[in-house]
Amino acid sequence: IGFKGYFKALGLIFTWKFFRYMFFPLLLNILIFWVGLSVINEFAVDAREWFKEWIRLEGAEFWGSGFLKGALSFIITFLFNVIFLLIFMYVGGYIIIIILSPLFSVISERAEHAFTDNAYDYPFDFKQLIKDVFRGIGIAVRNIAIETALMILVFIVGLILSFISWIGVIFMFFVTSYFYGFSYMDYSNERYQRNLKESVKFMRKYKWVAVVNGSLFAIVLFIPFIGVALSAFVAVLSVIAATASMVEIKKKEDEEIDKAFNTEV
């Protein structure tokens, strides 16, 4: 169901009706990346100056001191940029989900209309939209909190049992993919009037659909530099793919209910 959702999404996203939505996450990603790098480079400058003073290198004029200053400046700046990239890969996806929740909610609803030929009609309601937005933000915050707790636990276990470190990395990839997929699929859960408890139960039942849906987004965020631009495309694609999967699941469950009802009758 998860893979089929992506194939259906690819057929839909290249229509202008949905392709235009990719510009918003793209601009947001570029803005976040640019601001983040600017801030981190300011910290790097302060760190370089502090370190040079600490080791009393700032006023040094011995042979090779210029090279040493330049090398230290490069290393410190490089380390700060690497730290920023790691942080962005970890929280950047959730920042996108939180800020663009209103857009993703609209995309999900319109995608469902396209996949079902308006079989499920949801009239526009501004209050409901605001509710959807806050729900999306709440889900994203909940997911990142649980993911962070699991990451800390895996890190501690990895320090104690170093031979399972790679298993921990693979495990965390599946966890991250699951929570990204959860966030994208939950826009449909809200329309189906499932509360948070029901949504969690539903996502556990279809956890591998969520993993497949979120895995592409998780992979793209790990690509240095170009992953920022690509994640804009994948974010919209993932919302549409998640919606396609949810429509498929709803159709399947409705058929099972009808079959059970007819059998009882």
Short mmCIF file of C-alpha atoms in Angstrom, two decimals:
data_model
loop_
_atom_site.label_atom_id
_atom_site.label_comp_id
_atom_site.label_asym_id
_atom_site.label_seq_id
_atom_site.Cartn_x
_atom_site.Cartn_y
_atom_site.Cartn_z
CA ILE A 1 0.00 0.00 0.00
CA GLY A 2 2.84 2.37 0.85
CA PHE A 3 4.72 1.81 -2.42
CA LYS A 4 1.50 2.05 -4.44
CA GLY A 5 0.84 5.39 -2.76
CA TYR A 6 4.11 6.80 -4.14
CA PHE A 7 3.36 5.60 -7.67
CA LYS A 8 -0.05 7.24 -7.51
CA ALA A 9 1.49 10.42 -6.09
CA LEU A 10 4.02 10.62 -8.94
CA GLY A 11 1.18 10.52 -11.44
CA LEU A 12 -0.59 13.38 -9.67
CA ILE A 13 2.18 15.72 -8.55
CA PHE A 14 3.37 16.67 -12.03
CA THR A 15 0.03 18.27 -12.80
CA TRP A 16 0.18 22.04 -12.27
CA LYS A 17 -2.56 21.81 -9.64
CA PHE A 18 -0.11 20.09 -7.26
CA PHE A 19 3.33 20.91 -8.71
CA ARG A 20 2.94 24.57 -7.71
CA TYR A 21 2.78 23.59 -4.03
CA MET A 22 6.42 22.54 -4.09
CA PHE A 23 7.66 26.12 -4.29
CA PHE A 24 6.56 26.87 -0.69
CA PRO A 25 8.61 24.12 1.01
CA LEU A 26 11.52 24.86 -1.34
CA LEU A 27 11.63 28.53 -0.34
CA LEU A 28 11.20 27.61 3.33
CA ASN A 29 14.07 25.10 3.18
CA ILE A 30 16.39 27.59 1.49
CA LEU A 31 15.47 30.25 4.06
CA ILE A 32 16.04 27.91 7.02
CA PHE A 33 19.32 26.67 5.56
CA TRP A 34 20.58 30.18 4.76
CA VAL A 35 19.62 31.62 8.16
CA GLY A 36 21.00 28.56 9.93
CA LEU A 37 24.35 28.74 8.16
CA SER A 38 24.58 32.50 8.80
CA VAL A 39 23.94 32.02 12.53
CA ILE A 40 26.29 29.05 12.83
CA ASN A 41 29.08 30.92 11.02
CA GLU A 42 28.71 33.79 13.48
CA PHE A 43 29.18 31.30 16.31
CA ALA A 44 32.15 29.85 14.45
CA VAL A 45 33.82 33.29 14.25
CA ASP A 46 33.36 33.80 18.01
CA ALA A 47 34.65 30.29 18.69
CA ARG A 48 37.75 30.87 16.53
CA GLU A 49 38.60 34.10 18.32
CA TRP A 50 38.03 32.56 21.76
CA PHE A 51 40.16 29.50 20.93
CA LYS A 52 43.03 31.61 19.57
CA GLU A 53 43.04 33.73 22.71
CA TRP A 54 42.81 30.65 24.91
CA ILE A 55 45.92 29.08 23.39
CA ARG A 56 47.56 32.53 23.08
CA LEU A 57 47.87 32.29 19.32
CA GLU A 58 46.18 35.56 18.34
CA GLY A 59 49.27 37.74 18.69
CA ALA A 60 51.82 35.06 17.85
CA GLU A 61 54.32 35.84 15.10
CA PHE A 62 56.56 32.75 15.05
CA TRP A 63 57.32 30.95 11.78
CA GLY A 64 54.23 29.09 10.55
CA SER A 65 51.86 30.92 12.90
CA GLY A 66 49.87 32.29 9.95
CA PHE A 67 49.34 28.80 8.55
CA LEU A 68 48.38 27.47 11.98
CA LYS A 69 45.83 30.26 12.48
CA GLY A 70 44.32 29.59 9.05
CA ALA A 71 44.19 25.82 9.64
CA LEU A 72 42.51 26.22 13.04
CA SER A 73 39.99 28.68 11.59
CA PHE A 74 39.15 26.22 8.79
CA ILE A 75 38.79 23.25 11.17
CA ILE A 76 36.55 25.13 13.62
CA THR A 77 34.34 26.53 10.83
CA PHE A 78 34.12 23.07 9.22
CA LEU A 79 33.13 21.44 12.53
CA PHE A 80 30.43 24.04 13.19
CA ASN A 81 28.99 23.52 9.69
CA VAL A 82 28.98 19.75 10.12
CA ILE A 83 27.15 20.16 13.45
CA PHE A 84 24.58 22.39 11.76
CA LEU A 85 24.05 19.85 8.96
CA LEU A 86 23.55 17.06 11.49
CA ILE A 87 21.05 19.15 13.46
CA PHE A 88 19.23 20.11 10.24
CA MET A 89 19.03 16.46 9.14
CA TYR A 90 17.50 15.59 12.51
CA VAL A 91 15.05 18.42 13.17
CA GLY A 92 14.76 20.03 9.71
CA GLY A 93 12.04 17.64 8.60
CA TYR A 94 9.90 18.38 11.65
CA ILE A 95 10.43 22.13 11.23
CA ILE A 96 9.07 21.79 7.68
CA ILE A 97 6.10 19.74 8.91
CA ILE A 98 5.28 22.18 11.73
CA ILE A 99 5.55 25.40 9.70
CA LEU A 100 3.83 24.00 6.60
CA SER A 101 1.04 22.14 8.40
CA PRO A 102 -1.66 24.44 6.92
CA LEU A 103 -0.34 23.82 3.39
CA PHE A 104 0.04 20.07 3.89
CA SER A 105 -3.48 19.82 5.28
CA VAL A 106 -4.89 21.50 2.16
CA ILE A 107 -2.72 19.35 -0.15
CA SER A 108 -3.86 16.18 1.59
CA GLU A 109 -7.54 17.08 1.29
CA ARG A 110 -7.24 18.05 -2.40
CA ALA A 111 -5.25 14.90 -3.15
CA GLU A 112 -7.99 12.78 -1.60
CA HIS A 113 -10.56 14.51 -3.80
CA ALA A 114 -8.41 13.71 -6.83
CA PHE A 115 -7.95 10.05 -5.87
CA THR A 116 -11.62 9.43 -5.04
CA ASP A 117 -13.34 11.67 -7.59
CA ASN A 118 -14.82 13.56 -4.62
CA ALA A 119 -16.24 10.35 -3.14
CA TYR A 120 -15.52 11.81 0.30
CA ASP A 121 -16.54 15.45 0.37
CA TYR A 122 -15.24 17.76 3.09
CA PRO A 123 -16.64 21.30 2.89
CA PHE A 124 -14.15 24.04 3.75
CA ASP A 125 -14.27 25.04 7.39
CA PHE A 126 -11.75 27.62 8.66
CA LYS A 127 -12.13 26.46 12.28
CA GLN A 128 -11.50 22.90 11.20
CA LEU A 129 -8.41 24.03 9.26
CA ILE A 130 -7.01 25.74 12.37
CA LYS A 131 -7.77 22.59 14.36
CA ASP A 132 -5.97 20.49 11.74
CA VAL A 133 -2.94 22.79 11.90
CA PHE A 134 -2.62 22.59 15.68
CA ARG A 135 -3.14 18.84 15.55
CA GLY A 136 -0.37 18.53 12.96
CA ILE A 137 1.97 20.62 15.12
CA GLY A 138 1.06 18.57 18.20
CA ILE A 139 1.71 15.30 16.38
CA ALA A 140 5.09 16.56 15.11
CA VAL A 141 6.17 17.73 18.60
CA ARG A 142 5.01 14.42 20.13
CA ASN A 143 6.87 12.40 17.51
CA ILE A 144 10.15 14.29 17.81
CA ALA A 145 10.00 13.99 21.62
CA ILE A 146 9.56 10.19 21.44
CA GLU A 147 12.19 9.90 18.71
CA THR A 148 14.69 11.94 20.74
CA ALA A 149 14.10 9.77 23.80
CA LEU A 150 14.65 6.61 21.73
CA MET A 151 17.78 8.10 20.15
CA ILE A 152 19.27 8.88 23.58
CA LEU A 153 18.43 5.34 24.74
CA VAL A 154 20.01 3.78 21.64
CA PHE A 155 23.10 5.99 22.07
CA ILE A 156 23.54 4.91 25.71
CA VAL A 157 23.09 1.24 24.82
CA GLY A 158 25.57 1.70 21.95
CA LEU A 159 28.16 3.07 24.35
CA ILE A 160 27.74 0.07 26.62
CA LEU A 161 27.44 -2.54 23.85
CA SER A 162 29.47 -1.12 20.98
CA PHE A 163 28.94 -4.19 18.76
CA ILE A 164 25.26 -3.28 18.25
CA SER A 165 25.93 0.32 17.18
CA TRP A 166 25.08 -0.34 13.53
CA ILE A 167 21.89 -2.12 14.56
CA GLY A 168 20.99 1.03 16.49
CA VAL A 169 21.58 3.20 13.42
CA ILE A 170 19.32 0.99 11.28
CA PHE A 171 16.70 0.90 14.05
CA MET A 172 16.69 4.71 14.31
CA PHE A 173 16.28 5.04 10.54
CA PHE A 174 13.10 2.96 10.72
CA VAL A 175 11.91 4.95 13.75
CA THR A 176 12.52 8.28 11.97
CA SER A 177 10.77 7.02 8.82
CA TYR A 178 7.81 5.80 10.88
CA PHE A 179 7.31 9.15 12.60
CA TYR A 180 7.63 11.12 9.35
CA GLY A 181 5.07 8.79 7.77
CA PHE A 182 2.86 9.15 10.85
CA SER A 183 2.87 12.95 10.47
CA TYR A 184 1.99 12.83 6.77
CA MET A 185 -0.74 10.21 7.16
CA ASP A 186 -2.34 11.91 10.15
CA TYR A 187 -3.85 14.68 8.00
CA SER A 188 -6.23 12.01 6.72
CA ASN A 189 -6.85 10.66 10.23
CA GLU A 190 -8.05 14.10 11.27
CA ARG A 191 -10.51 14.23 8.37
CA TYR A 192 -11.75 10.76 9.33
CA GLN A 193 -12.39 12.20 12.84
CA ARG A 194 -9.97 9.91 14.64
CA ASN A 195 -8.72 11.37 17.90
CA LEU A 196 -5.05 11.13 18.87
CA LYS A 197 -5.46 7.85 20.74
CA GLU A 198 -7.31 6.28 17.81
CA SER A 199 -4.69 7.62 15.39
CA VAL A 200 -1.84 6.10 17.38
CA LYS A 201 -3.64 2.75 17.43
CA PHE A 202 -4.32 3.01 13.69
CA MET A 203 -0.69 3.89 12.88
CA ARG A 204 0.60 0.95 14.91
CA LYS A 205 -1.64 -1.33 12.88
CA TYR A 206 -0.29 0.11 9.60
CA LYS A 207 3.23 0.88 10.85
CA TRP A 208 4.98 -0.49 7.77
CA VAL A 209 2.90 1.72 5.50
CA ALA A 210 4.08 4.67 7.62
CA VAL A 211 7.71 3.49 7.41
CA VAL A 212 7.56 3.24 3.62
CA ASN A 213 5.84 6.62 3.35
CA GLY A 214 8.38 8.40 5.55
CA SER A 215 11.53 6.59 4.39
CA LEU A 216 12.09 8.60 1.20
CA PHE A 217 11.89 11.89 3.10
CA ALA A 218 14.27 10.55 5.76
CA ILE A 219 16.79 9.42 3.13
CA VAL A 220 16.71 12.72 1.25
CA LEU A 221 17.42 14.74 4.40
CA PHE A 222 20.69 12.82 4.81
CA ILE A 223 22.00 14.02 1.43
CA PRO A 224 24.36 16.97 2.12
CA PHE A 225 23.43 20.35 0.60
CA ILE A 226 21.17 19.18 -2.27
CA GLY A 227 19.01 17.30 0.22
CA VAL A 228 17.64 20.67 1.33
CA ALA A 229 16.21 21.39 -2.12
CA LEU A 230 15.13 17.80 -2.78
CA SER A 231 13.29 17.53 0.53
CA ALA A 232 10.92 20.28 -0.66
CA PHE A 233 9.82 18.08 -3.54
CA VAL A 234 9.71 14.94 -1.40
CA ALA A 235 7.69 16.62 1.38
CA VAL A 236 4.81 17.40 -0.99
CA LEU A 237 5.19 14.03 -2.70
CA SER A 238 5.05 12.25 0.67
CA VAL A 239 1.87 14.05 1.73
CA ILE A 240 0.17 13.02 -1.53
CA ALA A 241 1.53 9.45 -1.27
CA ALA A 242 0.33 9.21 2.34
CA THR A 243 -3.11 10.39 1.27
CA ALA A 244 -3.21 7.81 -1.52
CA SER A 245 -2.29 5.10 1.00
CA MET A 246 -4.98 6.27 3.42
CA VAL A 247 -7.60 6.25 0.67
CA GLU A 248 -6.56 2.68 -0.19
CA ILE A 249 -6.75 1.62 3.46
CA LYS A 250 -10.15 3.28 3.92
CA LYS A 251 -11.48 1.55 0.82
CA LYS A 252 -10.14 -1.78 2.06
CA GLU A 253 -11.63 -1.36 5.54
CA ASP A 254 -14.99 -0.20 4.14
CA GLU A 255 -15.12 -3.31 1.95
CA GLU A 256 -14.34 -5.51 4.97
CA ILE A 257 -17.11 -3.84 6.98
CA ASP A 258 -19.61 -4.30 4.12
CA LYS A 259 -18.55 -7.93 3.73
CA ALA A 260 -18.97 -8.60 7.45
CA PHE A 261 -22.36 -6.87 7.48
CA ASN A 262 -23.61 -8.86 4.48
CA THR A 263 -22.40 -12.09 6.06
CA GLU A 264 -24.34 -11.34 9.26
CA VAL A 265 -27.45 -10.47 7.27
#
